[in-house]
């Protein structure tokens, strides 16, 4: 089956909500993936910041295979060891005084957070605050909190009072949050907006404001968590703790899992029967997540991510090209800032030369490679980048002329 045949079958049988993705993948090994025509690519996006151990990591393969052969599914009617172990591991990494609810995805983790903070809120609290351009998922509650009008508005109204403020603007947030606010939903760095960090001190400011007003501080670390920034969690950079933390993506290393962690009084805010999921906390997904956490620890991947991230940033900064304005982000979570709306061309020309990157916004290319990427692999990409940018520039010029 060739890539074009697969893409045709995709177009004929799957809904058009993703369009037809340009590359059809069949195999992954480490940081390399192969398409249906046998072409090799360096994977610099890792399934949108998910495949943190790369592809086919032996620890993940072993954990998943063993768990599938032992006990693949229990539902929430029964306790199993992996979910307990994983909850203990996560709360250990977070400093204790917390409890976990497991979901299957990021949007579900945020749906759980939404219900949790509603359950915990005192009477009279009726509105939420979230950030312009923020992204929390596509299911109704998470979408209502998503600050991208173009993807939210066609599906509203959602029956929720959500007030949006500019990302990272503490003065605007202070203006918006009072004693009637249920919760503030924040990302430490907005991934889907193009890896846009909040200013230093922002999370500490959100913490102080929530303490003052009694609104819950929900931190969405679905994209930033589990090592992506070179720390287990991005919020550890500022030494603040939210009331509720959501995780997914890199947690399962490629297996679907999400988590909603409640701290302090939020740990026990759900009553029996308040929330649930048939698959949430599935043994295979939990075994995968445990393998991810163990491997990040045993292979020293937090420090490696910080060092590789700095190397990547430094090498991008060293490139002088009319299409490249700079870079932003932290750890192995970066955006190439382009000087114009050329990201689609850059993504396409990168793929032609064997690199998978993501045109996250019209003028930004997101890089979120596996955390196991080597300096040599970064070097190969950096060496090719000027040629990729040249080709993208030529394609943009041609497009403008036609
Ligand atoms: C910050 C953030 N929250 C939530 C989500 C939704 O996660 P999922 O696609 O697993 O539902 C994403 C996905 O990109 C995200 O980046």
PDB file of N, CA, C and O and ligand atoms in Angstrom, residues 18 48-50 104-110 134-139 142 146 186-193 219-224 246-249 256-258 333 366, ligand 1:
ATOM      1  N   UNK A  18      -9.811  16.459   9.738  1.00  0.00           N
ATOM      2  CA  UNK A  18      -8.358  16.715   9.733  1.00  0.00           C
ATOM      3  C   UNK A  18      -7.855  17.036   8.324  1.00  0.00           C
ATOM      4  O   UNK A  18      -6.642  17.101   8.112  1.00  0.00           O
ATOM      5  N   UNK A  48       2.623  15.234  18.247  1.00  0.00           N
ATOM      6  CA  UNK A  48       2.224  16.416  19.031  1.00  0.00           C
ATOM      7  C   UNK A  48       2.631  16.243  20.504  1.00  0.00           C
ATOM      8  O   UNK A  48       1.789  16.184  21.406  1.00  0.00           O
ATOM      9  N   UNK A  49       3.935  16.183  20.708  1.00  0.00           N
ATOM     10  CA  UNK A  49       4.505  16.161  22.068  1.00  0.00           C
ATOM     11  C   UNK A  49       4.066  14.948  22.880  1.00  0.00           C
ATOM     12  O   UNK A  49       3.864  15.042  24.092  1.00  0.00           O
ATOM     13  N   UNK A  50       3.904  13.834  22.210  1.00  0.00           N
ATOM     14  CA  UNK A  50       3.407  12.626  22.887  1.00  0.00           C
ATOM     15  C   UNK A  50       4.495  11.547  23.039  1.00  0.00           C
ATOM     16  O   UNK A  50       4.738  11.054  24.146  1.00  0.00           O
ATOM     17  N   UNK A 104      -8.732   9.389  29.406  1.00  0.00           N
ATOM     18  CA  UNK A 104      -8.086   8.787  28.229  1.00  0.00           C
ATOM     19  C   UNK A 104      -7.427   9.792  27.297  1.00  0.00           C
ATOM     20  O   UNK A 104      -6.840   9.409  26.296  1.00  0.00           O
ATOM     21  N   UNK A 105      -7.575  11.064  27.593  1.00  0.00           N
ATOM     22  CA  UNK A 105      -7.090  12.094  26.672  1.00  0.00           C
ATOM     23  C   UNK A 105      -6.999  13.414  27.427  1.00  0.00           C
ATOM     24  O   UNK A 105      -7.448  13.512  28.580  1.00  0.00           O
ATOM     25  N   UNK A 106      -6.469  14.409  26.731  1.00  0.00           N
ATOM     26  CA  UNK A 106      -6.353  15.723  27.343  1.00  0.00           C
ATOM     27  C   UNK A 106      -7.708  16.365  27.581  1.00  0.00           C
ATOM     28  O   UNK A 106      -7.989  16.892  28.660  1.00  0.00           O
ATOM     29  N   UNK A 107      -8.549  16.321  26.567  1.00  0.00           N
ATOM     30  CA  UNK A 107      -9.839  17.002  26.720  1.00  0.00           C
ATOM     31  C   UNK A 107     -10.644  16.374  27.854  1.00  0.00           C
ATOM     32  O   UNK A 107     -11.314  17.073  28.616  1.00  0.00           O
ATOM     33  N   UNK A 108     -10.535  15.080  28.016  1.00  0.00           N
ATOM     34  CA  UNK A 108     -11.256  14.425  29.118  1.00  0.00           C
ATOM     35  C   UNK A 108     -10.673  14.785  30.477  1.00  0.00           C
ATOM     36  O   UNK A 108     -11.399  14.845  31.475  1.00  0.00           O
ATOM     37  N   UNK A 109      -9.358  14.977  30.516  1.00  0.00           N
ATOM     38  CA  UNK A 109      -8.745  15.397  31.787  1.00  0.00           C
ATOM     39  C   UNK A 109      -9.299  16.770  32.172  1.00  0.00           C
ATOM     40  O   UNK A 109      -9.615  17.028  33.340  1.00  0.00           O
ATOM     41  N   UNK A 110      -9.458  17.650  31.175  1.00  0.00           N
ATOM     42  CA  UNK A 110     -10.005  18.977  31.471  1.00  0.00           C
ATOM     43  C   UNK A 110     -11.492  18.937  31.803  1.00  0.00           C
ATOM     44  O   UNK A 110     -11.977  19.735  32.610  1.00  0.00           O
ATOM     45  N   UNK A 134      -5.925  30.317  24.137  1.00  0.00           N
ATOM     46  CA  UNK A 134      -5.628  29.079  24.869  1.00  0.00           C
ATOM     47  C   UNK A 134      -6.312  27.894  24.212  1.00  0.00           C
ATOM     48  O   UNK A 134      -7.256  28.049  23.429  1.00  0.00           O
ATOM     49  N   UNK A 135      -5.827  26.707  24.541  1.00  0.00           N
ATOM     50  CA  UNK A 135      -6.436  25.491  23.998  1.00  0.00           C
ATOM     51  C   UNK A 135      -6.571  24.461  25.109  1.00  0.00           C
ATOM     52  O   UNK A 135      -5.587  24.114  25.765  1.00  0.00           O
ATOM     53  N   UNK A 136      -7.800  23.970  25.298  1.00  0.00           N
ATOM     54  CA  UNK A 136      -8.010  22.965  26.344  1.00  0.00           C
ATOM     55  C   UNK A 136      -8.692  21.711  25.832  1.00  0.00           C
ATOM     56  O   UNK A 136      -8.958  20.804  26.618  1.00  0.00           O
ATOM     57  N   UNK A 137      -9.008  21.642  24.550  1.00  0.00           N
ATOM     58  CA  UNK A 137      -9.595  20.417  24.005  1.00  0.00           C
ATOM     59  C   UNK A 137     -10.848  20.692  23.214  1.00  0.00           C
ATOM     60  O   UNK A 137     -11.329  21.823  23.139  1.00  0.00           O
ATOM     61  N   UNK A 138     -11.384  19.620  22.636  1.00  0.00           N
ATOM     62  CA  UNK A 138     -12.477  19.752  21.666  1.00  0.00           C
ATOM     63  C   UNK A 138     -13.836  19.285  22.183  1.00  0.00           C
ATOM     64  O   UNK A 138     -14.829  19.402  21.472  1.00  0.00           O
ATOM     65  N   UNK A 139     -13.896  18.665  23.350  1.00  0.00           N
ATOM     66  CA  UNK A 139     -15.214  18.280  23.874  1.00  0.00           C
ATOM     67  C   UNK A 139     -15.851  19.525  24.489  1.00  0.00           C
ATOM     68  O   UNK A 139     -15.162  20.505  24.782  1.00  0.00           O
ATOM     69  N   UNK A 142     -14.349  21.589  27.585  1.00  0.00           N
ATOM     70  CA  UNK A 142     -12.982  22.061  27.299  1.00  0.00           C
ATOM     71  C   UNK A 142     -12.995  23.087  26.174  1.00  0.00           C
ATOM     72  O   UNK A 142     -12.222  24.059  26.191  1.00  0.00           O
ATOM     73  N   UNK A 146     -11.757  27.151  25.648  1.00  0.00           N
ATOM     74  CA  UNK A 146     -10.708  27.342  24.653  1.00  0.00           C
ATOM     75  C   UNK A 146     -10.822  28.738  24.043  1.00  0.00           C
ATOM     76  O   UNK A 146     -11.892  29.141  23.578  1.00  0.00           O
ATOM     77  N   UNK A 186      -5.496  27.894  32.972  1.00  0.00           N
ATOM     78  CA  UNK A 186      -4.287  28.491  32.420  1.00  0.00           C
ATOM     79  C   UNK A 186      -3.377  27.410  31.856  1.00  0.00           C
ATOM     80  O   UNK A 186      -3.304  26.313  32.400  1.00  0.00           O
ATOM     81  N   UNK A 187      -2.659  27.736  30.792  1.00  0.00           N
ATOM     82  CA  UNK A 187      -1.521  26.911  30.351  1.00  0.00           C
ATOM     83  C   UNK A 187      -0.256  27.688  30.708  1.00  0.00           C
ATOM     84  O   UNK A 187      -0.210  28.908  30.504  1.00  0.00           O
ATOM     85  N   UNK A 188       0.792  27.015  31.148  1.00  0.00           N
ATOM     86  CA  UNK A 188       2.026  27.744  31.476  1.00  0.00           C
ATOM     87  C   UNK A 188       2.648  28.368  30.228  1.00  0.00           C
ATOM     88  O   UNK A 188       3.137  29.498  30.261  1.00  0.00           O
ATOM     89  N   UNK A 189       2.607  27.614  29.146  1.00  0.00           N
ATOM     90  CA  UNK A 189       3.008  28.090  27.817  1.00  0.00           C
ATOM     91  C   UNK A 189       1.909  27.606  26.896  1.00  0.00           C
ATOM     92  O   UNK A 189       1.486  26.454  26.992  1.00  0.00           O
ATOM     93  N   UNK A 190       1.425  28.488  26.016  1.00  0.00           N
ATOM     94  CA  UNK A 190       0.334  28.058  25.129  1.00  0.00           C
ATOM     95  C   UNK A 190       0.907  27.304  23.936  1.00  0.00           C
ATOM     96  O   UNK A 190       1.490  27.905  23.030  1.00  0.00           O
ATOM     97  N   UNK A 191       0.707  25.993  23.933  1.00  0.00           N
ATOM     98  CA  UNK A 191       1.284  25.156  22.881  1.00  0.00           C
ATOM     99  C   UNK A 191       0.635  25.365  21.525  1.00  0.00           C
ATOM    100  O   UNK A 191       1.296  25.642  20.522  1.00  0.00           O
ATOM    101  N   UNK A 192      -0.701  25.279  21.507  1.00  0.00           N
ATOM    102  CA  UNK A 192      -1.408  25.353  20.218  1.00  0.00           C
ATOM    103  C   UNK A 192      -1.419  26.775  19.658  1.00  0.00           C
ATOM    104  O   UNK A 192      -1.692  26.977  18.476  1.00  0.00           O
ATOM    105  N   UNK A 193      -1.114  27.755  20.481  1.00  0.00           N
ATOM    106  CA  UNK A 193      -1.028  29.135  19.978  1.00  0.00           C
ATOM    107  C   UNK A 193       0.347  29.402  19.374  1.00  0.00           C
ATOM    108  O   UNK A 193       0.626  30.502  18.911  1.00  0.00           O
ATOM    109  N   UNK A 219      -4.353  24.294  36.232  1.00  0.00           N
ATOM    110  CA  UNK A 219      -3.222  24.436  35.319  1.00  0.00           C
ATOM    111  C   UNK A 219      -3.223  23.281  34.325  1.00  0.00           C
ATOM    112  O   UNK A 219      -3.142  22.112  34.717  1.00  0.00           O
ATOM    113  N   UNK A 220      -3.335  23.632  33.064  1.00  0.00           N
ATOM    114  CA  UNK A 220      -3.353  22.628  31.998  1.00  0.00           C
ATOM    115  C   UNK A 220      -1.913  22.387  31.536  1.00  0.00           C
ATOM    116  O   UNK A 220      -1.332  23.196  30.821  1.00  0.00           O
ATOM    117  N   UNK A 221      -1.370  21.253  31.977  1.00  0.00           N
ATOM    118  CA  UNK A 221      -0.008  20.874  31.568  1.00  0.00           C
ATOM    119  C   UNK A 221      -0.063  19.658  30.642  1.00  0.00           C
ATOM    120  O   UNK A 221       0.804  18.786  30.669  1.00  0.00           O
ATOM    121  N   UNK A 222      -1.132  19.612  29.875  1.00  0.00           N
ATOM    122  CA  UNK A 222      -1.327  18.475  28.975  1.00  0.00           C
ATOM    123  C   UNK A 222      -0.200  18.403  27.950  1.00  0.00           C
ATOM    124  O   UNK A 222       0.269  17.319  27.605  1.00  0.00           O
ATOM    125  N   UNK A 223       0.255  19.552  27.496  1.00  0.00           N
ATOM    126  CA  UNK A 223       1.348  19.556  26.518  1.00  0.00           C
ATOM    127  C   UNK A 223       2.710  19.761  27.196  1.00  0.00           C
ATOM    128  O   UNK A 223       3.725  19.241  26.730  1.00  0.00           O
ATOM    129  N   UNK A 224       2.735  20.491  28.288  1.00  0.00           N
ATOM    130  CA  UNK A 224       4.026  20.858  28.907  1.00  0.00           C
ATOM    131  C   UNK A 224       4.524  19.844  29.917  1.00  0.00           C
ATOM    132  O   UNK A 224       5.713  19.846  30.259  1.00  0.00           O
ATOM    133  N   UNK A 246      -3.873  19.237  35.022  1.00  0.00           N
ATOM    134  CA  UNK A 246      -4.274  18.226  34.038  1.00  0.00           C
ATOM    135  C   UNK A 246      -3.089  17.823  33.175  1.00  0.00           C
ATOM    136  O   UNK A 246      -2.243  18.643  32.816  1.00  0.00           O
ATOM    137  N   UNK A 247      -3.064  16.531  32.853  1.00  0.00           N
ATOM    138  CA  UNK A 247      -1.963  15.921  32.102  1.00  0.00           C
ATOM    139  C   UNK A 247      -2.543  14.999  31.039  1.00  0.00           C
ATOM    140  O   UNK A 247      -3.650  14.492  31.179  1.00  0.00           O
ATOM    141  N   UNK A 248      -1.771  14.745  29.997  1.00  0.00           N
ATOM    142  CA  UNK A 248      -2.122  13.718  28.990  1.00  0.00           C
ATOM    143  C   UNK A 248      -0.888  13.552  28.111  1.00  0.00           C
ATOM    144  O   UNK A 248       0.216  13.402  28.640  1.00  0.00           O
ATOM    145  N   UNK A 249      -1.065  13.590  26.798  1.00  0.00           N
ATOM    146  CA  UNK A 249       0.030  13.566  25.818  1.00  0.00           C
ATOM    147  C   UNK A 249       1.238  12.719  26.244  1.00  0.00           C
ATOM    148  O   UNK A 249       1.206  11.503  26.171  1.00  0.00           O
ATOM    149  N   UNK A 256      -3.019   6.125  24.914  1.00  0.00           N
ATOM    150  CA  UNK A 256      -3.940   7.199  25.327  1.00  0.00           C
ATOM    151  C   UNK A 256      -4.228   7.187  26.819  1.00  0.00           C
ATOM    152  O   UNK A 256      -4.763   6.218  27.350  1.00  0.00           O
ATOM    153  N   UNK A 257      -3.859   8.272  27.470  1.00  0.00           N
ATOM    154  CA  UNK A 257      -4.166   8.422  28.905  1.00  0.00           C
ATOM    155  C   UNK A 257      -4.182   9.917  29.241  1.00  0.00           C
ATOM    156  O   UNK A 257      -3.426  10.697  28.662  1.00  0.00           O
ATOM    157  N   UNK A 258      -5.046  10.277  30.150  1.00  0.00           N
ATOM    158  CA  UNK A 258      -5.084  11.638  30.677  1.00  0.00           C
ATOM    159  C   UNK A 258      -5.211  11.540  32.184  1.00  0.00           C
ATOM    160  O   UNK A 258      -5.617  10.499  32.713  1.00  0.00           O
ATOM    161  N   UNK A 333      10.627  21.895  23.456  1.00  0.00           N
ATOM    162  CA  UNK A 333       9.306  22.409  23.083  1.00  0.00           C
ATOM    163  C   UNK A 333       9.537  23.832  22.591  1.00  0.00           C
ATOM    164  O   UNK A 333       9.623  24.770  23.384  1.00  0.00           O
ATOM    165  N   UNK A 366       6.207  24.449  15.055  1.00  0.00           N
ATOM    166  CA  UNK A 366       6.439  23.831  16.371  1.00  0.00           C
ATOM    167  C   UNK A 366       7.378  22.639  16.243  1.00  0.00           C
ATOM    168  O   UNK A 366       7.229  21.796  15.355  1.00  0.00           O
TER     169      UNK A 366
HETATM  170  C1  LIG B   1      -2.788  22.372  26.504  1.00  0.00           C
HETATM  171  C2  LIG B   1      -3.705  21.339  25.919  1.00  0.00           C
HETATM  172  N1  LIG B   1      -4.830  21.002  26.565  1.00  0.00           N
HETATM  173  C3  LIG B   1      -5.663  20.086  26.085  1.00  0.00           C
HETATM  174  C4  LIG B   1      -5.419  19.447  24.890  1.00  0.00           C
HETATM  175  C5  LIG B   1      -6.381  18.420  24.369  1.00  0.00           C
HETATM  176  O1  LIG B   1      -5.796  17.151  24.416  1.00  0.00           O
HETATM  177  P1  LIG B   1      -6.415  15.943  23.558  1.00  0.00           P
HETATM  178  O2  LIG B   1      -6.153  16.245  22.125  1.00  0.00           O
HETATM  179  O3  LIG B   1      -5.665  14.728  24.062  1.00  0.00           O
HETATM  180  O4  LIG B   1      -7.860  15.880  23.884  1.00  0.00           O
HETATM  181  C6  LIG B   1      -4.261  19.776  24.170  1.00  0.00           C
HETATM  182  C7  LIG B   1      -4.000  19.156  22.863  1.00  0.00           C
HETATM  183  O5  LIG B   1      -3.283  19.662  22.047  1.00  0.00           O
HETATM  184  C8  LIG B   1      -3.392  20.752  24.701  1.00  0.00           C
HETATM  185  O6  LIG B   1      -2.269  21.105  24.053  1.00  0.00           O
END
